[in-house]
PDB file of C-alpha atoms in Angstrom:
ATOM      1  CA  UNK A1059     -22.413 -11.496   3.409  1.00 73.00           C
ATOM      2  CA  UNK A1060     -20.507 -12.840   6.379  1.00 90.00           C
ATOM      3  CA  UNK A1061     -16.755 -12.298   6.576  1.00 89.00           C
ATOM      4  CA  UNK A1062     -15.079 -15.647   7.263  1.00 90.00           C
ATOM      5  CA  UNK A1063     -11.486 -14.392   7.440  1.00 93.00           C
ATOM      6  CA  UNK A1064      -9.993 -10.928   7.717  1.00 92.00           C
ATOM      7  CA  UNK A1065      -6.385  -9.836   7.337  1.00 92.00           C
ATOM      8  CA  UNK A1066      -5.327  -6.261   8.170  1.00 90.00           C
ATOM      9  CA  UNK A1067      -1.733  -5.108   7.707  1.00 86.00           C
ATOM     10  CA  UNK A1068       0.550  -2.310   6.577  1.00 82.00           C
ATOM     11  CA  UNK A1069       3.125  -3.084   3.884  1.00 83.00           C
ATOM     12  CA  UNK A1070       6.608  -3.572   5.313  1.00 78.00           C
ATOM     13  CA  UNK A1071       9.990  -3.358   3.617  1.00 79.00           C
ATOM     14  CA  UNK A1072      10.685  -7.041   4.349  1.00 80.00           C
ATOM     15  CA  UNK A1073       7.424  -8.092   2.745  1.00 79.00           C
ATOM     16  CA  UNK A1074       7.874  -5.925  -0.345  1.00 81.00           C
ATOM     17  CA  UNK A1075      11.516  -7.005  -0.808  1.00 76.00           C
ATOM     18  CA  UNK A1076      10.386 -10.612  -0.674  1.00 79.00           C
ATOM     19  CA  UNK A1077       7.589  -9.970  -3.183  1.00 76.00           C
ATOM     20  CA  UNK A1078       9.928  -8.189  -5.604  1.00 73.00           C
ATOM     21  CA  UNK A1079      12.581 -10.851  -5.136  1.00 72.00           C
ATOM     22  CA  UNK A1080      10.051 -13.585  -5.959  1.00 72.00           C
ATOM     23  CA  UNK A1081       8.586 -11.599  -8.876  1.00 67.00           C
ATOM     24  CA  UNK A1082      12.018 -11.064 -10.419  1.00 66.00           C
ATOM     25  CA  UNK A1083      12.845 -14.768 -10.265  1.00 65.00           C
ATOM     26  CA  UNK A1084      11.570 -15.340 -13.815  1.00 65.00           C
ATOM     27  CA  UNK A1085      13.725 -12.503 -15.134  1.00 68.00           C
ATOM     28  CA  UNK A1086      16.787 -13.799 -13.335  1.00 69.00           C
ATOM     29  CA  UNK A1087      17.194 -16.574 -15.916  1.00 75.00           C
ATOM     30  CA  UNK A1088      17.391 -13.956 -18.655  1.00 76.00           C
ATOM     31  CA  UNK A1089      19.813 -11.904 -16.550  1.00 74.00           C
ATOM     32  CA  UNK A1090      21.910 -14.989 -15.891  1.00 76.00           C
ATOM     33  CA  UNK A1091      22.123 -15.747 -19.631  1.00 81.00           C
ATOM     34  CA  UNK A1092      23.191 -12.166 -20.370  1.00 77.00           C
ATOM     35  CA  UNK A1093      25.675 -12.313 -17.505  1.00 75.00           C
ATOM     36  CA  UNK A1094      27.213 -15.555 -18.820  1.00 81.00           C
ATOM     37  CA  UNK A1095      27.504 -14.028 -22.292  1.00 82.00           C
ATOM     38  CA  UNK A1096      29.259 -11.024 -20.756  1.00 76.00           C
ATOM     39  CA  UNK A1097      31.710 -13.291 -18.933  1.00 77.00           C
ATOM     40  CA  UNK A1098      32.443 -15.208 -22.154  1.00 80.00           C
ATOM     41  CA  UNK A1099      32.924 -11.885 -23.962  1.00 75.00           C
ATOM     42  CA  UNK A1100      35.207 -10.707 -21.145  1.00 71.00           C
ATOM     43  CA  UNK A1101      37.335 -13.873 -21.305  1.00 74.00           C
ATOM     44  CA  UNK A1102      37.605 -13.370 -25.073  1.00 73.00           C
ATOM     45  CA  UNK A1103      38.799  -9.797 -24.459  1.00 69.00           C
ATOM     46  CA  UNK A1104      41.443 -11.080 -22.014  1.00 71.00           C
ATOM     47  CA  UNK A1105      42.800 -13.294 -24.789  1.00 70.00           C
ATOM     48  CA  UNK A1106      43.046 -10.370 -27.189  1.00 70.00           C
ATOM     49  CA  UNK A1107      44.602  -8.128 -24.519  1.00 69.00           C
ATOM     50  CA  UNK A1108      42.809  -4.976 -25.584  1.00 66.00           C
ATOM     51  CA  UNK A1109      43.298  -3.127 -22.269  1.00 70.00           C
ATOM     52  CA  UNK A1110      40.861  -0.200 -22.627  1.00 75.00           C
ATOM     53  CA  UNK A1111      38.011  -2.536 -23.622  1.00 70.00           C
ATOM     54  CA  UNK A1112      39.117  -5.008 -20.947  1.00 71.00           C
ATOM     55  CA  UNK A1113      38.813  -2.385 -18.194  1.00 76.00           C
ATOM     56  CA  UNK A1114      35.485  -1.123 -19.581  1.00 76.00           C
ATOM     57  CA  UNK A1115      34.182  -4.705 -19.613  1.00 72.00           C
ATOM     58  CA  UNK A1116      35.319  -5.306 -16.045  1.00 75.00           C
ATOM     59  CA  UNK A1117      33.639  -2.117 -14.834  1.00 83.00           C
ATOM     60  CA  UNK A1118      30.446  -3.098 -16.676  1.00 79.00           C
ATOM     61  CA  UNK A1119      30.471  -6.627 -15.201  1.00 76.00           C
ATOM     62  CA  UNK A1120      30.910  -5.279 -11.661  1.00 81.00           C
ATOM     63  CA  UNK A1121      28.188  -2.649 -12.184  1.00 82.00           C
ATOM     64  CA  UNK A1122      25.808  -5.238 -13.624  1.00 77.00           C
ATOM     65  CA  UNK A1123      26.461  -7.567 -10.672  1.00 76.00           C
ATOM     66  CA  UNK A1124      25.674  -4.823  -8.170  1.00 80.00           C
ATOM     67  CA  UNK A1125      22.531  -3.915 -10.127  1.00 78.00           C
ATOM     68  CA  UNK A1126      21.275  -7.522 -10.107  1.00 74.00           C
ATOM     69  CA  UNK A1127      21.763  -7.760  -6.356  1.00 76.00           C
ATOM     70  CA  UNK A1128      20.019  -4.446  -5.691  1.00 78.00           C
ATOM     71  CA  UNK A1129      16.922  -4.727  -7.944  1.00 77.00           C
ATOM     72  CA  UNK A1130      14.515  -5.849  -5.166  1.00 78.00           C
ATOM     73  CA  UNK A1131      15.760  -3.088  -2.836  1.00 81.00           C
ATOM     74  CA  UNK A1132      15.485  -0.426  -5.573  1.00 81.00           C
ATOM     75  CA  UNK A1133      11.959  -1.530  -6.479  1.00 81.00           C
ATOM     76  CA  UNK A1134      10.915  -1.538  -2.811  1.00 81.00           C
ATOM     77  CA  UNK A1135      12.167   2.041  -2.321  1.00 86.00           C
ATOM     78  CA  UNK A1136      10.315   3.149  -5.481  1.00 86.00           C
ATOM     79  CA  UNK A1137       7.149   1.396  -4.335  1.00 80.00           C
ATOM     80  CA  UNK A1138       7.089   3.134  -0.949  1.00 77.00           C
ATOM     81  CA  UNK A1139       7.879   6.495  -2.566  1.00 86.00           C
ATOM     82  CA  UNK A1140       4.909   6.118  -4.970  1.00 82.00           C
ATOM     83  CA  UNK A1141       2.584   4.910  -2.212  1.00 78.00           C
ATOM     84  CA  UNK A1142       3.488   7.814   0.058  1.00 81.00           C
ATOM     85  CA  UNK A1143       2.997  10.317  -2.789  1.00 81.00           C
ATOM     86  CA  UNK A1144      -0.419   8.869  -3.611  1.00 77.00           C
ATOM     87  CA  UNK A1145      -1.577   8.623   0.020  1.00 74.00           C
ATOM     88  CA  UNK A1146      -0.399  11.993   1.352  1.00 78.00           C
ATOM     89  CA  UNK A1147       2.835  10.784   2.938  1.00 80.00           C
ATOM     90  CA  UNK A1148       1.429   7.660   4.594  1.00 81.00           C
ATOM     91  CA  UNK A1149       1.490   3.952   3.862  1.00 79.00           C
ATOM     92  CA  UNK A1150      -2.161   2.891   4.239  1.00 79.00           C
ATOM     93  CA  UNK A1151      -3.390  -0.259   5.881  1.00 82.00           C
ATOM     94  CA  UNK A1152      -4.584  -3.049   3.625  1.00 85.00           C
ATOM     95  CA  UNK A1153      -7.742  -4.849   4.684  1.00 90.00           C
ATOM     96  CA  UNK A1154      -8.496  -8.172   3.024  1.00 90.00           C
ATOM     97  CA  UNK A1155     -11.809  -9.868   3.759  1.00 91.00           C
ATOM     98  CA  UNK A1156     -12.698 -13.371   2.648  1.00 92.00           C
ATOM     99  CA  UNK A1157     -16.388 -14.215   2.318  1.00 91.00           C
ATOM    100  CA  UNK A1158     -17.984 -17.406   1.043  1.00 90.00           C
ATOM    101  CA  UNK A1159     -18.104 -16.133  -2.563  1.00 89.00           C
ATOM    102  CA  UNK A1160     -15.346 -13.538  -3.004  1.00 90.00           C
ATOM    103  CA  UNK A1161     -12.324 -11.660  -1.701  1.00 90.00           C
ATOM    104  CA  UNK A1162     -12.687  -7.966  -0.842  1.00 89.00           C
ATOM    105  CA  UNK A1163      -9.490  -5.873  -0.783  1.00 88.00           C
ATOM    106  CA  UNK A1164      -9.297  -2.279   0.479  1.00 88.00           C
ATOM    107  CA  UNK A1165      -6.070  -0.324   0.402  1.00 84.00           C
ATOM    108  CA  UNK A1166      -6.273   3.378   1.112  1.00 78.00           C
ATOM    109  CA  UNK A1167      -8.170   4.931  -1.783  1.00 77.00           C
ATOM    110  CA  UNK A1168      -8.581   1.773  -3.836  1.00 81.00           C
ATOM    111  CA  UNK A1169     -10.636  -1.373  -3.497  1.00 85.00           C
ATOM    112  CA  UNK A1170     -11.298  -4.481  -5.536  1.00 87.00           C
ATOM    113  CA  UNK A1171     -13.427  -7.593  -5.426  1.00 87.00           C
ATOM    114  CA  UNK A1172     -12.104 -10.926  -6.674  1.00 85.00           C
ATOM    115  CA  UNK A1173     -14.046 -14.180  -7.077  1.00 86.00           C
ATOM    116  CA  UNK A1174     -12.228 -17.327  -5.927  1.00 87.00           C
ATOM    117  CA  UNK A1175     -12.436 -18.972  -9.357  1.00 86.00           C
ATOM    118  CA  UNK A1176      -9.970 -16.369 -10.726  1.00 88.00           C
ATOM    119  CA  UNK A1177      -7.191 -17.504  -8.358  1.00 88.00           C
ATOM    120  CA  UNK A1178      -4.617 -19.873  -9.822  1.00 88.00           C
ATOM    121  CA  UNK A1179      -1.509 -19.609  -7.600  1.00 88.00           C
ATOM    122  CA  UNK A1180      -0.733 -19.072  -3.935  1.00 88.00           C
ATOM    123  CA  UNK A1181       2.894 -18.208  -3.195  1.00 86.00           C
ATOM    124  CA  UNK A1182       3.828 -19.164   0.368  1.00 88.00           C
ATOM    125  CA  UNK A1183       6.708 -16.962   1.503  1.00 86.00           C
ATOM    126  CA  UNK A1184       8.412 -16.118   4.786  1.00 86.00           C
ATOM    127  CA  UNK A1185       6.697 -12.753   5.309  1.00 85.00           C
ATOM    128  CA  UNK A1186       3.490 -13.140   3.312  1.00 86.00           C
ATOM    129  CA  UNK A1187       1.210 -15.213   1.117  1.00 88.00           C
ATOM    130  CA  UNK A1188       0.592 -13.834  -2.387  1.00 88.00           C
ATOM    131  CA  UNK A1189      -2.506 -14.820  -4.335  1.00 88.00           C
ATOM    132  CA  UNK A1190      -2.289 -14.580  -8.141  1.00 85.00           C
ATOM    133  CA  UNK A1191      -4.763 -14.693 -11.004  1.00 81.00           C
ATOM    134  CA  UNK A1192      -2.908 -15.470 -14.219  1.00 76.00           C
ATOM    135  CA  UNK A1193       0.043 -13.114 -14.518  1.00 73.00           C
ATOM    136  CA  UNK A1194      -1.510 -10.587 -12.141  1.00 71.00           C
ATOM    137  CA  UNK A1195      -0.654 -10.515  -8.437  1.00 68.00           C
ATOM    138  CA  UNK A1196      -3.970  -9.832  -6.740  1.00 73.00           C
ATOM    139  CA  UNK A1197      -3.324  -9.630  -3.045  1.00 83.00           C
ATOM    140  CA  UNK A1198      -0.715 -10.283  -0.393  1.00 85.00           C
ATOM    141  CA  UNK A1199      -1.645 -11.502   3.062  1.00 89.00           C
ATOM    142  CA  UNK A1200       0.482 -11.423   6.195  1.00 90.00           C
ATOM    143  CA  UNK A1201      -0.043 -14.704   8.119  1.00 90.00           C
ATOM    144  CA  UNK A1202       0.413 -13.055  11.525  1.00 90.00           C
ATOM    145  CA  UNK A1203      -2.139 -10.284  10.791  1.00 90.00           C
ATOM    146  CA  UNK A1204      -5.419 -12.192  10.742  1.00 92.00           C
ATOM    147  CA  UNK A1205      -8.014 -10.329  12.820  1.00 92.00           C
ATOM    148  CA  UNK A1206     -10.644 -12.970  12.119  1.00 93.00           C
ATOM    149  CA  UNK A1207      -9.542 -16.605  11.832  1.00 90.00           C
ATOM    150  CA  UNK A1208      -5.984 -17.922  11.727  1.00 91.00           C
ATOM    151  CA  UNK A1209      -3.479 -18.490   8.956  1.00 90.00           C
ATOM    152  CA  UNK A1210      -3.819 -22.283   9.313  1.00 92.00           C
ATOM    153  CA  UNK A1211      -7.620 -22.157   9.115  1.00 93.00           C
ATOM    154  CA  UNK A1212      -7.393 -19.801   6.150  1.00 92.00           C
ATOM    155  CA  UNK A1213      -5.021 -22.116   4.239  1.00 91.00           C
ATOM    156  CA  UNK A1214      -7.386 -25.037   4.833  1.00 92.00           C
ATOM    157  CA  UNK A1215     -10.327 -22.906   3.652  1.00 92.00           C
ATOM    158  CA  UNK A1216      -8.391 -21.874   0.534  1.00 90.00           C
ATOM    159  CA  UNK A1217      -7.525 -25.495  -0.306  1.00 91.00           C
ATOM    160  CA  UNK A1218     -11.193 -26.475  -0.016  1.00 90.00           C
ATOM    161  CA  UNK A1219     -12.529 -23.399  -1.814  1.00 88.00           C
ATOM    162  CA  UNK A1220     -10.026 -23.528  -4.694  1.00 88.00           C
ATOM    163  CA  UNK A1221      -9.098 -27.161  -5.375  1.00 88.00           C
ATOM    164  CA  UNK A1222      -7.214 -26.200  -8.568  1.00 88.00           C
ATOM    165  CA  UNK A1223      -5.131 -23.569  -6.789  1.00 86.00           C
ATOM    166  CA  UNK A1224      -1.400 -24.277  -7.121  1.00 87.00           C
ATOM    167  CA  UNK A1225       0.509 -23.733  -3.860  1.00 89.00           C
ATOM    168  CA  UNK A1226       4.142 -22.704  -4.412  1.00 85.00           C
ATOM    169  CA  UNK A1227       6.656 -22.528  -1.549  1.00 82.00           C
TER     170      UNK A1227
END
């Protein structure tokens, strides 16, 4: 089975922050709704002038704002901590090979094989391309890390191989 494209990289903080930022986008609408409700509640408290609750609400709103801004960074730090614990203090290289029939992914101690017909979304981001199957993120690829083929050739191959694949920028 001939390898048509190969991508070899090590996860970087920029890449993981971008992935977590994109993954949390769906949840941000829920967070925004909760945040708006908190602001409405806070305005209502201002009208009633209940100072202890007013200060508690203000502290909570500020804390919640900081939390929302820091979620991707917190998740990235946790990710690298788990990876280093699992891989004896190192962040392993990820090797992704694309053959005519399937995608082969090796990352340290784990590996998986994915047929192309399972792919349904390709997220095009600044630092990587993420391929998804349903609600599961399967693999990330760094465009500058192709050891066989180029990112442009790969994208053309992917469009031909998976005509139903939805490309999201």
